[in-house]
Amino acid sequence: MKNRTSSRTRSREYLITDRPISAICAFSLPIMLGNLFQQFYTIADSVILGRFVSENALAAVGASGALTHVFICIAIGGGTGSAVLVGRWFGAREYGRMRLTVSTILLSFLNLSLLLSVVGFFLHRSLLELLRTPPELLPMAASYLQIYFLGLPFLFLYNVLSALFHALGRSRIPLYLLLFSSFLNITLDLTLVCGFHLGIAGAAWATLFSQGFSVLLSFLLFLQVLRSCTRDVVGPLSLFSPGEFQEICKVALPSIFQQSTVSIGALLTQSVINPFGAQVLAGYSAASRVESLCIVPLSALGTAMSSY
């Protein structure tokens, strides 16, 4: 019994016990596959809207694509930076401090996402006008973006929880969750867009519901993983620490700024492309989906190296 328990412990801590090359390869492969499936369901969204709604629907999603990418990059950057800190305490086996850091991270990003969600919900139309969105696409793009901002907390928590799974060496769990989320999103897309004829709003609601359900599953699974790591920790459970929050800001903010810089560049490009009209926007949106596949391997390897 003791040998079986020690074997399970070694398998959970392979990032700090195995040889670096084998640990990194085993760790990065599920991340790479997960990123591919994430791109797959965004491509599926574009295919469904382009084929079953209209070219303008595809163009409307493309018109707001760079803006939504800004918030995705903030979530990814915050998650990556936070995972570095959690990975530090996990590697040092300081599980009590790791637990406090995790709860501080989740509360901090929940509050940030709620704030950004409220701001985006009320200012989404002004932001689209600032990006010079064509008038014929503005109503559809605004409808999509308004629902998108309602689901922003789900987007943030999903990316942060995935990064925390990575920090604990559990890169397969986000992969399985992403597979489930992808197929659920595509099923809901077909149901709401093709079955109920909700158009671009149906695609937005499908993304919101699939991400929300995945966040719930992610959180429940993460609690189990966290308990398995911290079962021997004694003392009262604290949910927030100002000192840990400062440490998180020191590590996460540079990562957020780095990710946001890239997305702001894409935002400027979007503002130049938008005035060319629906056809150019639809082509740009479709090509961007394909282009995103090319950066998946290096992005996954970078995520793995950050946690390692």
PDB file of C-alpha atoms in Angstrom:
ATOM      1  CA  MET A   1       0.000   0.000   0.000  1.00  0.00           C
ATOM      2  CA  LYS A   2       2.816   2.372   0.871  1.00  0.00           C
ATOM      3  CA  ASN A   3       4.601   1.587  -2.429  1.00  0.00           C
ATOM      4  CA  ARG A   4       1.409   2.292  -4.377  1.00  0.00           C
ATOM      5  CA  THR A   5       0.966   5.647  -2.609  1.00  0.00           C
ATOM      6  CA  SER A   6       4.581   6.660  -3.213  1.00  0.00           C
ATOM      7  CA  SER A   7       4.220   5.649  -6.880  1.00  0.00           C
ATOM      8  CA  ARG A   8       1.170   7.891  -7.275  1.00  0.00           C
ATOM      9  CA  THR A   9       3.026  10.754  -5.590  1.00  0.00           C
ATOM     10  CA  ARG A  10       5.989  10.371  -7.992  1.00  0.00           C
ATOM     11  CA  SER A  11       3.641  10.342 -10.987  1.00  0.00           C
ATOM     12  CA  ARG A  12       1.983  13.540  -9.757  1.00  0.00           C
ATOM     13  CA  GLU A  13       5.347  15.251  -9.224  1.00  0.00           C
ATOM     14  CA  TYR A  14       7.069  14.139 -12.434  1.00  0.00           C
ATOM     15  CA  LEU A  15       7.949  17.756 -13.278  1.00  0.00           C
ATOM     16  CA  ILE A  16      10.273  17.879 -10.260  1.00  0.00           C
ATOM     17  CA  THR A  17      11.457  14.251 -10.286  1.00  0.00           C
ATOM     18  CA  ASP A  18      11.930  13.180 -13.947  1.00  0.00           C
ATOM     19  CA  ARG A  19      14.701  14.163 -16.350  1.00  0.00           C
ATOM     20  CA  PRO A  20      14.040  17.654 -17.799  1.00  0.00           C
ATOM     21  CA  ILE A  21      13.690  16.645 -21.462  1.00  0.00           C
ATOM     22  CA  SER A  22      11.245  13.804 -20.790  1.00  0.00           C
ATOM     23  CA  ALA A  23       9.250  15.845 -18.250  1.00  0.00           C
ATOM     24  CA  ILE A  24       8.900  18.836 -20.610  1.00  0.00           C
ATOM     25  CA  CYS A  25       7.903  16.645 -23.584  1.00  0.00           C
ATOM     26  CA  ALA A  26       5.292  14.762 -21.557  1.00  0.00           C
ATOM     27  CA  PHE A  27       4.022  18.036 -20.134  1.00  0.00           C
ATOM     28  CA  SER A  28       3.859  20.113 -23.327  1.00  0.00           C
ATOM     29  CA  LEU A  29       2.146  17.561 -25.606  1.00  0.00           C
ATOM     30  CA  PRO A  30      -1.307  17.769 -23.931  1.00  0.00           C
ATOM     31  CA  ILE A  31      -1.026  21.577 -23.921  1.00  0.00           C
ATOM     32  CA  MET A  32      -0.271  21.529 -27.651  1.00  0.00           C
ATOM     33  CA  LEU A  33      -3.226  19.237 -28.395  1.00  0.00           C
ATOM     34  CA  GLY A  34      -5.489  21.368 -26.210  1.00  0.00           C
ATOM     35  CA  ASN A  35      -4.490  24.542 -28.054  1.00  0.00           C
ATOM     36  CA  LEU A  36      -5.173  22.823 -31.380  1.00  0.00           C
ATOM     37  CA  PHE A  37      -8.667  21.849 -30.283  1.00  0.00           C
ATOM     38  CA  GLN A  38      -9.258  25.378 -28.999  1.00  0.00           C
ATOM     39  CA  GLN A  39      -8.393  26.695 -32.461  1.00  0.00           C
ATOM     40  CA  PHE A  40     -10.540  23.970 -33.990  1.00  0.00           C
ATOM     41  CA  TYR A  41     -13.731  25.138 -32.349  1.00  0.00           C
ATOM     42  CA  THR A  42     -13.089  28.804 -33.229  1.00  0.00           C
ATOM     43  CA  ILE A  43     -12.653  27.663 -36.838  1.00  0.00           C
ATOM     44  CA  ALA A  44     -15.879  25.651 -36.522  1.00  0.00           C
ATOM     45  CA  ASP A  45     -17.663  28.819 -35.308  1.00  0.00           C
ATOM     46  CA  SER A  46     -16.480  30.651 -38.418  1.00  0.00           C
ATOM     47  CA  VAL A  47     -17.510  27.791 -40.736  1.00  0.00           C
ATOM     48  CA  ILE A  48     -21.008  27.555 -39.218  1.00  0.00           C
ATOM     49  CA  LEU A  49     -21.605  31.314 -39.363  1.00  0.00           C
ATOM     50  CA  GLY A  50     -20.188  31.632 -42.876  1.00  0.00           C
ATOM     51  CA  ARG A  51     -22.162  28.703 -44.319  1.00  0.00           C
ATOM     52  CA  PHE A  52     -25.454  28.845 -42.412  1.00  0.00           C
ATOM     53  CA  VAL A  53     -25.938  32.539 -41.613  1.00  0.00           C
ATOM     54  CA  SER A  54     -24.201  34.947 -43.999  1.00  0.00           C
ATOM     55  CA  GLU A  55     -20.929  36.418 -45.099  1.00  0.00           C
ATOM     56  CA  ASN A  56     -21.794  39.500 -43.038  1.00  0.00           C
ATOM     57  CA  ALA A  57     -22.116  37.362 -39.892  1.00  0.00           C
ATOM     58  CA  LEU A  58     -18.605  36.020 -40.407  1.00  0.00           C
ATOM     59  CA  ALA A  59     -17.367  39.543 -41.083  1.00  0.00           C
ATOM     60  CA  ALA A  60     -19.097  40.877 -37.939  1.00  0.00           C
ATOM     61  CA  VAL A  61     -17.264  38.336 -35.762  1.00  0.00           C
ATOM     62  CA  GLY A  62     -14.045  39.283 -37.538  1.00  0.00           C
ATOM     63  CA  ALA A  63     -14.693  42.986 -36.907  1.00  0.00           C
ATOM     64  CA  SER A  64     -14.691  42.377 -33.160  1.00  0.00           C
ATOM     65  CA  GLY A  65     -12.025  39.651 -33.250  1.00  0.00           C
ATOM     66  CA  ALA A  66      -9.052  41.844 -32.344  1.00  0.00           C
ATOM     67  CA  LEU A  67     -11.003  43.397 -29.468  1.00  0.00           C
ATOM     68  CA  THR A  68     -11.955  40.026 -27.988  1.00  0.00           C
ATOM     69  CA  HIS A  69      -8.355  38.912 -28.453  1.00  0.00           C
ATOM     70  CA  VAL A  70      -7.203  41.695 -26.105  1.00  0.00           C
ATOM     71  CA  PHE A  71      -9.201  40.193 -23.231  1.00  0.00           C
ATOM     72  CA  ILE A  72      -8.116  36.672 -24.114  1.00  0.00           C
ATOM     73  CA  CYS A  73      -4.484  37.816 -23.946  1.00  0.00           C
ATOM     74  CA  ILE A  74      -5.070  39.479 -20.561  1.00  0.00           C
ATOM     75  CA  ALA A  75      -6.522  36.218 -19.243  1.00  0.00           C
ATOM     76  CA  ILE A  76      -3.722  34.092 -20.731  1.00  0.00           C
ATOM     77  CA  GLY A  77      -1.013  36.493 -19.556  1.00  0.00           C
ATOM     78  CA  GLY A  78      -2.434  36.621 -16.041  1.00  0.00           C
ATOM     79  CA  GLY A  79      -2.778  32.859 -15.909  1.00  0.00           C
ATOM     80  CA  THR A  80       0.751  32.246 -17.186  1.00  0.00           C
ATOM     81  CA  GLY A  81       2.277  34.692 -14.719  1.00  0.00           C
ATOM     82  CA  SER A  82       0.271  33.283 -11.825  1.00  0.00           C
ATOM     83  CA  ALA A  83       1.224  29.719 -12.759  1.00  0.00           C
ATOM     84  CA  VAL A  84       4.894  30.641 -12.407  1.00  0.00           C
ATOM     85  CA  LEU A  85       4.306  31.637  -8.780  1.00  0.00           C
ATOM     86  CA  VAL A  86       2.195  28.566  -7.974  1.00  0.00           C
ATOM     87  CA  GLY A  87       4.759  26.348  -9.697  1.00  0.00           C
ATOM     88  CA  ARG A  88       7.476  27.871  -7.507  1.00  0.00           C
ATOM     89  CA  TRP A  89       5.731  26.868  -4.268  1.00  0.00           C
ATOM     90  CA  PHE A  90       4.753  23.484  -5.714  1.00  0.00           C
ATOM     91  CA  GLY A  91       8.360  22.774  -6.690  1.00  0.00           C
ATOM     92  CA  ALA A  92       9.549  23.835  -3.239  1.00  0.00           C
ATOM     93  CA  ARG A  93       6.793  21.696  -1.654  1.00  0.00           C
ATOM     94  CA  GLU A  94       5.531  24.723   0.302  1.00  0.00           C
ATOM     95  CA  TYR A  95       1.941  23.547  -0.056  1.00  0.00           C
ATOM     96  CA  GLY A  96       0.450  25.865   2.567  1.00  0.00           C
ATOM     97  CA  ARG A  97       1.712  28.957   0.795  1.00  0.00           C
ATOM     98  CA  MET A  98       0.741  27.447  -2.545  1.00  0.00           C
ATOM     99  CA  ARG A  99      -2.871  27.053  -1.341  1.00  0.00           C
ATOM    100  CA  LEU A 100      -2.983  30.672  -0.161  1.00  0.00           C
ATOM    101  CA  THR A 101      -1.539  31.875  -3.481  1.00  0.00           C
ATOM    102  CA  VAL A 102      -4.108  29.886  -5.461  1.00  0.00           C
ATOM    103  CA  SER A 103      -7.095  31.314  -3.566  1.00  0.00           C
ATOM    104  CA  THR A 104      -5.677  34.848  -3.870  1.00  0.00           C
ATOM    105  CA  ILE A 105      -5.213  34.374  -7.628  1.00  0.00           C
ATOM    106  CA  LEU A 106      -8.758  33.120  -8.183  1.00  0.00           C
ATOM    107  CA  LEU A 107     -10.372  35.917  -6.170  1.00  0.00           C
ATOM    108  CA  SER A 108      -8.217  38.585  -7.838  1.00  0.00           C
ATOM    109  CA  PHE A 109      -8.982  37.491 -11.391  1.00  0.00           C
ATOM    110  CA  LEU A 110     -12.663  36.964 -10.631  1.00  0.00           C
ATOM    111  CA  ASN A 111     -12.930  40.587  -9.477  1.00  0.00           C
ATOM    112  CA  LEU A 112     -10.906  41.843 -12.449  1.00  0.00           C
ATOM    113  CA  SER A 113     -13.033  39.907 -14.935  1.00  0.00           C
ATOM    114  CA  LEU A 114     -16.272  41.201 -13.393  1.00  0.00           C
ATOM    115  CA  LEU A 115     -14.990  44.781 -13.645  1.00  0.00           C
ATOM    116  CA  LEU A 116     -13.948  44.362 -17.299  1.00  0.00           C
ATOM    117  CA  SER A 117     -17.227  42.600 -18.057  1.00  0.00           C
ATOM    118  CA  VAL A 118     -19.294  45.524 -16.771  1.00  0.00           C
ATOM    119  CA  VAL A 119     -17.160  48.102 -18.602  1.00  0.00           C
ATOM    120  CA  GLY A 120     -17.235  46.139 -21.855  1.00  0.00           C
ATOM    121  CA  PHE A 121     -20.974  45.449 -21.649  1.00  0.00           C
ATOM    122  CA  PHE A 122     -21.807  49.153 -21.536  1.00  0.00           C
ATOM    123  CA  LEU A 123     -19.061  50.437 -23.862  1.00  0.00           C
ATOM    124  CA  HIS A 124     -18.991  47.686 -26.497  1.00  0.00           C
ATOM    125  CA  ARG A 125     -20.722  49.745 -29.184  1.00  0.00           C
ATOM    126  CA  SER A 126     -18.429  52.728 -28.630  1.00  0.00           C
ATOM    127  CA  LEU A 127     -15.404  50.438 -28.900  1.00  0.00           C
ATOM    128  CA  LEU A 128     -16.654  49.037 -32.215  1.00  0.00           C
ATOM    129  CA  GLU A 129     -17.204  52.556 -33.551  1.00  0.00           C
ATOM    130  CA  LEU A 130     -13.690  53.477 -32.410  1.00  0.00           C
ATOM    131  CA  LEU A 131     -12.399  50.555 -34.500  1.00  0.00           C
ATOM    132  CA  ARG A 132     -14.263  51.999 -37.505  1.00  0.00           C
ATOM    133  CA  THR A 133     -16.562  49.014 -37.908  1.00  0.00           C
ATOM    134  CA  PRO A 134     -18.654  49.301 -41.130  1.00  0.00           C
ATOM    135  CA  PRO A 135     -22.209  50.548 -40.370  1.00  0.00           C
ATOM    136  CA  GLU A 136     -23.851  47.523 -42.012  1.00  0.00           C
ATOM    137  CA  LEU A 137     -21.960  45.193 -39.640  1.00  0.00           C
ATOM    138  CA  LEU A 138     -22.300  47.255 -36.470  1.00  0.00           C
ATOM    139  CA  PRO A 139     -25.634  45.808 -35.181  1.00  0.00           C
ATOM    140  CA  MET A 140     -24.492  42.178 -35.553  1.00  0.00           C
ATOM    141  CA  ALA A 141     -21.024  42.860 -34.153  1.00  0.00           C
ATOM    142  CA  ALA A 142     -22.541  44.724 -31.181  1.00  0.00           C
ATOM    143  CA  SER A 143     -24.955  41.852 -30.480  1.00  0.00           C
ATOM    144  CA  TYR A 144     -22.100  39.324 -30.518  1.00  0.00           C
ATOM    145  CA  LEU A 145     -19.823  41.472 -28.380  1.00  0.00           C
ATOM    146  CA  GLN A 146     -22.475  42.248 -25.759  1.00  0.00           C
ATOM    147  CA  ILE A 147     -23.047  38.523 -25.088  1.00  0.00           C
ATOM    148  CA  TYR A 148     -19.291  37.932 -25.189  1.00  0.00           C
ATOM    149  CA  PHE A 149     -18.755  40.410 -22.356  1.00  0.00           C
ATOM    150  CA  LEU A 150     -21.413  38.659 -20.252  1.00  0.00           C
ATOM    151  CA  GLY A 151     -19.263  35.527 -20.409  1.00  0.00           C
ATOM    152  CA  LEU A 152     -15.966  37.286 -19.748  1.00  0.00           C
ATOM    153  CA  PRO A 153     -15.644  35.959 -16.142  1.00  0.00           C
ATOM    154  CA  PHE A 154     -15.947  32.402 -17.527  1.00  0.00           C
ATOM    155  CA  LEU A 155     -13.195  33.116 -20.052  1.00  0.00           C
ATOM    156  CA  PHE A 156     -10.865  34.488 -17.362  1.00  0.00           C
ATOM    157  CA  LEU A 157     -11.449  31.724 -14.834  1.00  0.00           C
ATOM    158  CA  TYR A 158     -11.139  28.996 -17.462  1.00  0.00           C
ATOM    159  CA  ASN A 159      -7.729  30.260 -18.620  1.00  0.00           C
ATOM    160  CA  VAL A 160      -6.493  30.869 -15.068  1.00  0.00           C
ATOM    161  CA  LEU A 161      -7.616  27.417 -13.890  1.00  0.00           C
ATOM    162  CA  SER A 162      -5.959  25.800 -16.914  1.00  0.00           C
ATOM    163  CA  ALA A 163      -2.712  27.611 -16.069  1.00  0.00           C
ATOM    164  CA  LEU A 164      -2.958  26.453 -12.445  1.00  0.00           C
ATOM    165  CA  PHE A 165      -3.444  22.850 -13.589  1.00  0.00           C
ATOM    166  CA  HIS A 166      -0.279  23.283 -15.673  1.00  0.00           C
ATOM    167  CA  ALA A 167       1.588  24.668 -12.663  1.00  0.00           C
ATOM    168  CA  LEU A 168       0.782  21.483 -10.749  1.00  0.00           C
ATOM    169  CA  GLY A 169       1.889  19.254 -13.640  1.00  0.00           C
ATOM    170  CA  ARG A 170      -1.674  18.215 -14.575  1.00  0.00           C
ATOM    171  CA  SER A 171      -1.607  19.279 -18.232  1.00  0.00           C
ATOM    172  CA  ARG A 172      -3.895  16.419 -19.312  1.00  0.00           C
ATOM    173  CA  ILE A 173      -6.884  17.664 -17.316  1.00  0.00           C
ATOM    174  CA  PRO A 174      -7.228  20.966 -19.263  1.00  0.00           C
ATOM    175  CA  LEU A 175      -6.909  18.940 -22.479  1.00  0.00           C
ATOM    176  CA  TYR A 176      -9.841  16.693 -21.559  1.00  0.00           C
ATOM    177  CA  LEU A 177     -11.890  19.690 -20.450  1.00  0.00           C
ATOM    178  CA  LEU A 178     -11.107  21.497 -23.687  1.00  0.00           C
ATOM    179  CA  LEU A 179     -12.150  18.479 -25.740  1.00  0.00           C
ATOM    180  CA  PHE A 180     -15.454  18.415 -23.890  1.00  0.00           C
ATOM    181  CA  SER A 181     -15.893  22.201 -24.221  1.00  0.00           C
ATOM    182  CA  SER A 182     -15.085  22.122 -27.954  1.00  0.00           C
ATOM    183  CA  PHE A 183     -17.635  19.454 -28.812  1.00  0.00           C
ATOM    184  CA  LEU A 184     -20.247  21.074 -26.557  1.00  0.00           C
ATOM    185  CA  ASN A 185     -19.646  24.435 -28.221  1.00  0.00           C
ATOM    186  CA  ILE A 186     -19.995  22.980 -31.731  1.00  0.00           C
ATOM    187  CA  THR A 187     -23.166  21.087 -30.756  1.00  0.00           C
ATOM    188  CA  LEU A 188     -24.694  24.230 -29.261  1.00  0.00           C
ATOM    189  CA  ASP A 189     -23.592  26.245 -32.304  1.00  0.00           C
ATOM    190  CA  LEU A 190     -25.432  23.905 -34.662  1.00  0.00           C
ATOM    191  CA  THR A 191     -28.475  23.807 -32.382  1.00  0.00           C
ATOM    192  CA  LEU A 192     -28.807  27.551 -31.761  1.00  0.00           C
ATOM    193  CA  VAL A 193     -27.609  28.816 -35.149  1.00  0.00           C
ATOM    194  CA  CYS A 194     -29.094  26.194 -37.476  1.00  0.00           C
ATOM    195  CA  GLY A 195     -31.930  24.780 -35.356  1.00  0.00           C
ATOM    196  CA  PHE A 196     -33.278  27.887 -33.602  1.00  0.00           C
ATOM    197  CA  HIS A 197     -31.989  30.350 -36.238  1.00  0.00           C
ATOM    198  CA  LEU A 198     -30.514  32.730 -33.658  1.00  0.00           C
ATOM    199  CA  GLY A 199     -27.775  33.817 -36.031  1.00  0.00           C
ATOM    200  CA  ILE A 200     -24.644  35.433 -34.658  1.00  0.00           C
ATOM    201  CA  ALA A 201     -26.215  35.727 -31.185  1.00  0.00           C
ATOM    202  CA  GLY A 202     -26.616  31.932 -31.157  1.00  0.00           C
ATOM    203  CA  ALA A 203     -22.876  31.484 -31.705  1.00  0.00           C
ATOM    204  CA  ALA A 204     -22.144  33.883 -28.844  1.00  0.00           C
ATOM    205  CA  TRP A 205     -24.560  32.123 -26.462  1.00  0.00           C
ATOM    206  CA  ALA A 206     -23.075  28.748 -27.435  1.00  0.00           C
ATOM    207  CA  THR A 207     -19.610  29.951 -26.465  1.00  0.00           C
ATOM    208  CA  LEU A 208     -20.877  31.424 -23.196  1.00  0.00           C
ATOM    209  CA  PHE A 209     -22.717  28.255 -22.108  1.00  0.00           C
ATOM    210  CA  SER A 210     -19.894  25.881 -23.084  1.00  0.00           C
ATOM    211  CA  GLN A 211     -17.270  27.976 -21.290  1.00  0.00           C
ATOM    212  CA  GLY A 212     -19.480  28.374 -18.225  1.00  0.00           C
ATOM    213  CA  PHE A 213     -20.052  24.642 -17.905  1.00  0.00           C
ATOM    214  CA  SER A 214     -16.351  23.944 -18.456  1.00  0.00           C
ATOM    215  CA  VAL A 215     -15.393  26.453 -15.756  1.00  0.00           C
ATOM    216  CA  LEU A 216     -17.671  24.696 -13.285  1.00  0.00           C
ATOM    217  CA  LEU A 217     -16.104  21.305 -14.075  1.00  0.00           C
ATOM    218  CA  SER A 218     -12.598  22.822 -13.994  1.00  0.00           C
ATOM    219  CA  PHE A 219     -13.164  24.350 -10.588  1.00  0.00           C
ATOM    220  CA  LEU A 220     -14.528  21.134  -9.066  1.00  0.00           C
ATOM    221  CA  LEU A 221     -11.646  19.074 -10.482  1.00  0.00           C
ATOM    222  CA  PHE A 222      -9.086  21.647  -9.385  1.00  0.00           C
ATOM    223  CA  LEU A 223     -10.404  21.539  -5.823  1.00  0.00           C
ATOM    224  CA  GLN A 224      -9.789  17.778  -5.811  1.00  0.00           C
ATOM    225  CA  VAL A 225      -6.243  18.211  -7.148  1.00  0.00           C
ATOM    226  CA  LEU A 226      -5.519  20.976  -4.632  1.00  0.00           C
ATOM    227  CA  ARG A 227      -6.805  18.855  -1.735  1.00  0.00           C
ATOM    228  CA  SER A 228      -4.564  15.955  -2.796  1.00  0.00           C
ATOM    229  CA  CYS A 229      -1.535  18.281  -2.678  1.00  0.00           C
ATOM    230  CA  THR A 230      -2.413  20.057   0.569  1.00  0.00           C
ATOM    231  CA  ARG A 231      -4.030  17.309   2.654  1.00  0.00           C
ATOM    232  CA  ASP A 232      -1.129  17.433   5.134  1.00  0.00           C
ATOM    233  CA  VAL A 233      -1.227  21.227   5.509  1.00  0.00           C
ATOM    234  CA  VAL A 234      -2.297  22.309   8.991  1.00  0.00           C
ATOM    235  CA  GLY A 235      -3.597  25.651  10.170  1.00  0.00           C
ATOM    236  CA  PRO A 236      -6.570  27.887   9.306  1.00  0.00           C
ATOM    237  CA  LEU A 237      -7.560  28.363   5.660  1.00  0.00           C
ATOM    238  CA  SER A 238      -7.140  31.967   4.499  1.00  0.00           C
ATOM    239  CA  LEU A 239      -8.670  32.994   1.163  1.00  0.00           C
ATOM    240  CA  PHE A 240      -6.821  36.247   0.445  1.00  0.00           C
ATOM    241  CA  SER A 241      -3.433  37.653   1.341  1.00  0.00           C
ATOM    242  CA  PRO A 242      -2.309  41.215   0.452  1.00  0.00           C
ATOM    243  CA  GLY A 243       1.309  40.042   0.530  1.00  0.00           C
ATOM    244  CA  GLU A 244       0.610  37.229  -1.935  1.00  0.00           C
ATOM    245  CA  PHE A 245      -1.385  39.647  -4.088  1.00  0.00           C
ATOM    246  CA  GLN A 246       1.674  41.893  -4.385  1.00  0.00           C
ATOM    247  CA  GLU A 247       3.814  38.910  -5.392  1.00  0.00           C
ATOM    248  CA  ILE A 248       1.217  37.902  -7.983  1.00  0.00           C
ATOM    249  CA  CYS A 249       1.200  41.422  -9.439  1.00  0.00           C
ATOM    250  CA  LYS A 250       5.004  41.446  -9.699  1.00  0.00           C
ATOM    251  CA  VAL A 251       4.994  38.248 -11.763  1.00  0.00           C
ATOM    252  CA  ALA A 252       1.647  38.409 -13.592  1.00  0.00           C
ATOM    253  CA  LEU A 253       1.556  42.066 -14.671  1.00  0.00           C
ATOM    254  CA  PRO A 254       4.635  41.858 -16.943  1.00  0.00           C
ATOM    255  CA  SER A 255       3.132  38.754 -18.546  1.00  0.00           C
ATOM    256  CA  ILE A 256      -0.193  40.554 -19.053  1.00  0.00           C
ATOM    257  CA  PHE A 257       1.534  43.596 -20.572  1.00  0.00           C
ATOM    258  CA  GLN A 258       3.580  41.402 -22.895  1.00  0.00           C
ATOM    259  CA  GLN A 259       0.506  39.538 -24.150  1.00  0.00           C
ATOM    260  CA  SER A 260      -1.508  42.765 -24.407  1.00  0.00           C
ATOM    261  CA  THR A 261       1.171  44.500 -26.484  1.00  0.00           C
ATOM    262  CA  VAL A 262       0.787  41.884 -29.201  1.00  0.00           C
ATOM    263  CA  SER A 263      -3.012  42.116 -29.099  1.00  0.00           C
ATOM    264  CA  ILE A 264      -2.964  45.933 -29.214  1.00  0.00           C
ATOM    265  CA  GLY A 265      -0.899  45.681 -32.401  1.00  0.00           C
ATOM    266  CA  ALA A 266      -3.602  43.400 -33.829  1.00  0.00           C
ATOM    267  CA  LEU A 267      -6.215  45.924 -32.688  1.00  0.00           C
ATOM    268  CA  LEU A 268      -4.528  48.676 -34.708  1.00  0.00           C
ATOM    269  CA  THR A 269      -4.410  46.377 -37.731  1.00  0.00           C
ATOM    270  CA  GLN A 270      -8.121  45.644 -37.271  1.00  0.00           C
ATOM    271  CA  SER A 271      -8.953  49.367 -37.259  1.00  0.00           C
ATOM    272  CA  VAL A 272      -7.200  49.696 -40.633  1.00  0.00           C
ATOM    273  CA  ILE A 273      -8.965  46.660 -42.164  1.00  0.00           C
ATOM    274  CA  ASN A 274     -12.498  47.349 -40.900  1.00  0.00           C
ATOM    275  CA  PRO A 275     -13.286  50.272 -43.271  1.00  0.00           C
ATOM    276  CA  PHE A 276     -12.644  48.028 -46.326  1.00  0.00           C
ATOM    277  CA  GLY A 277     -16.055  46.413 -45.847  1.00  0.00           C
ATOM    278  CA  ALA A 278     -17.674  43.049 -45.237  1.00  0.00           C
ATOM    279  CA  GLN A 279     -15.945  41.002 -47.941  1.00  0.00           C
ATOM    280  CA  VAL A 280     -12.433  41.961 -46.897  1.00  0.00           C
ATOM    281  CA  LEU A 281     -13.333  41.494 -43.229  1.00  0.00           C
ATOM    282  CA  ALA A 282     -14.754  38.020 -43.874  1.00  0.00           C
ATOM    283  CA  GLY A 283     -11.587  37.003 -45.719  1.00  0.00           C
ATOM    284  CA  TYR A 284      -9.375  38.452 -42.993  1.00  0.00           C
ATOM    285  CA  SER A 285     -11.376  36.664 -40.292  1.00  0.00           C
ATOM    286  CA  ALA A 286     -11.130  33.293 -42.066  1.00  0.00           C
ATOM    287  CA  ALA A 287      -7.405  33.688 -42.758  1.00  0.00           C
ATOM    288  CA  SER A 288      -6.729  34.697 -39.147  1.00  0.00           C
ATOM    289  CA  ARG A 289      -8.263  31.422 -37.943  1.00  0.00           C
ATOM    290  CA  VAL A 290      -5.891  29.443 -40.161  1.00  0.00           C
ATOM    291  CA  GLU A 291      -2.899  31.596 -39.212  1.00  0.00           C
ATOM    292  CA  SER A 292      -3.550  30.961 -35.516  1.00  0.00           C
ATOM    293  CA  LEU A 293      -2.855  27.250 -36.056  1.00  0.00           C
ATOM    294  CA  CYS A 294       0.758  28.030 -36.986  1.00  0.00           C
ATOM    295  CA  ILE A 295       1.676  29.457 -33.574  1.00  0.00           C
ATOM    296  CA  VAL A 296       0.168  26.605 -31.533  1.00  0.00           C
ATOM    297  CA  PRO A 297       3.354  24.460 -31.120  1.00  0.00           C
ATOM    298  CA  LEU A 298       5.589  27.313 -29.940  1.00  0.00           C
ATOM    299  CA  SER A 299       2.860  28.752 -27.718  1.00  0.00           C
ATOM    300  CA  ALA A 300       2.359  25.376 -26.033  1.00  0.00           C
ATOM    301  CA  LEU A 301       6.099  24.918 -25.515  1.00  0.00           C
ATOM    302  CA  GLY A 302       6.340  28.405 -24.006  1.00  0.00           C
ATOM    303  CA  THR A 303       3.498  27.646 -21.589  1.00  0.00           C
ATOM    304  CA  ALA A 304       5.186  24.390 -20.562  1.00  0.00           C
ATOM    305  CA  MET A 305       8.560  26.077 -20.038  1.00  0.00           C
ATOM    306  CA  SER A 306       6.991  28.849 -17.908  1.00  0.00           C
ATOM    307  CA  SER A 307       5.542  26.344 -15.465  1.00  0.00           C
ATOM    308  CA  TYR A 308       8.671  24.169 -15.545  1.00  0.00           C
TER     309      TYR A 308
END
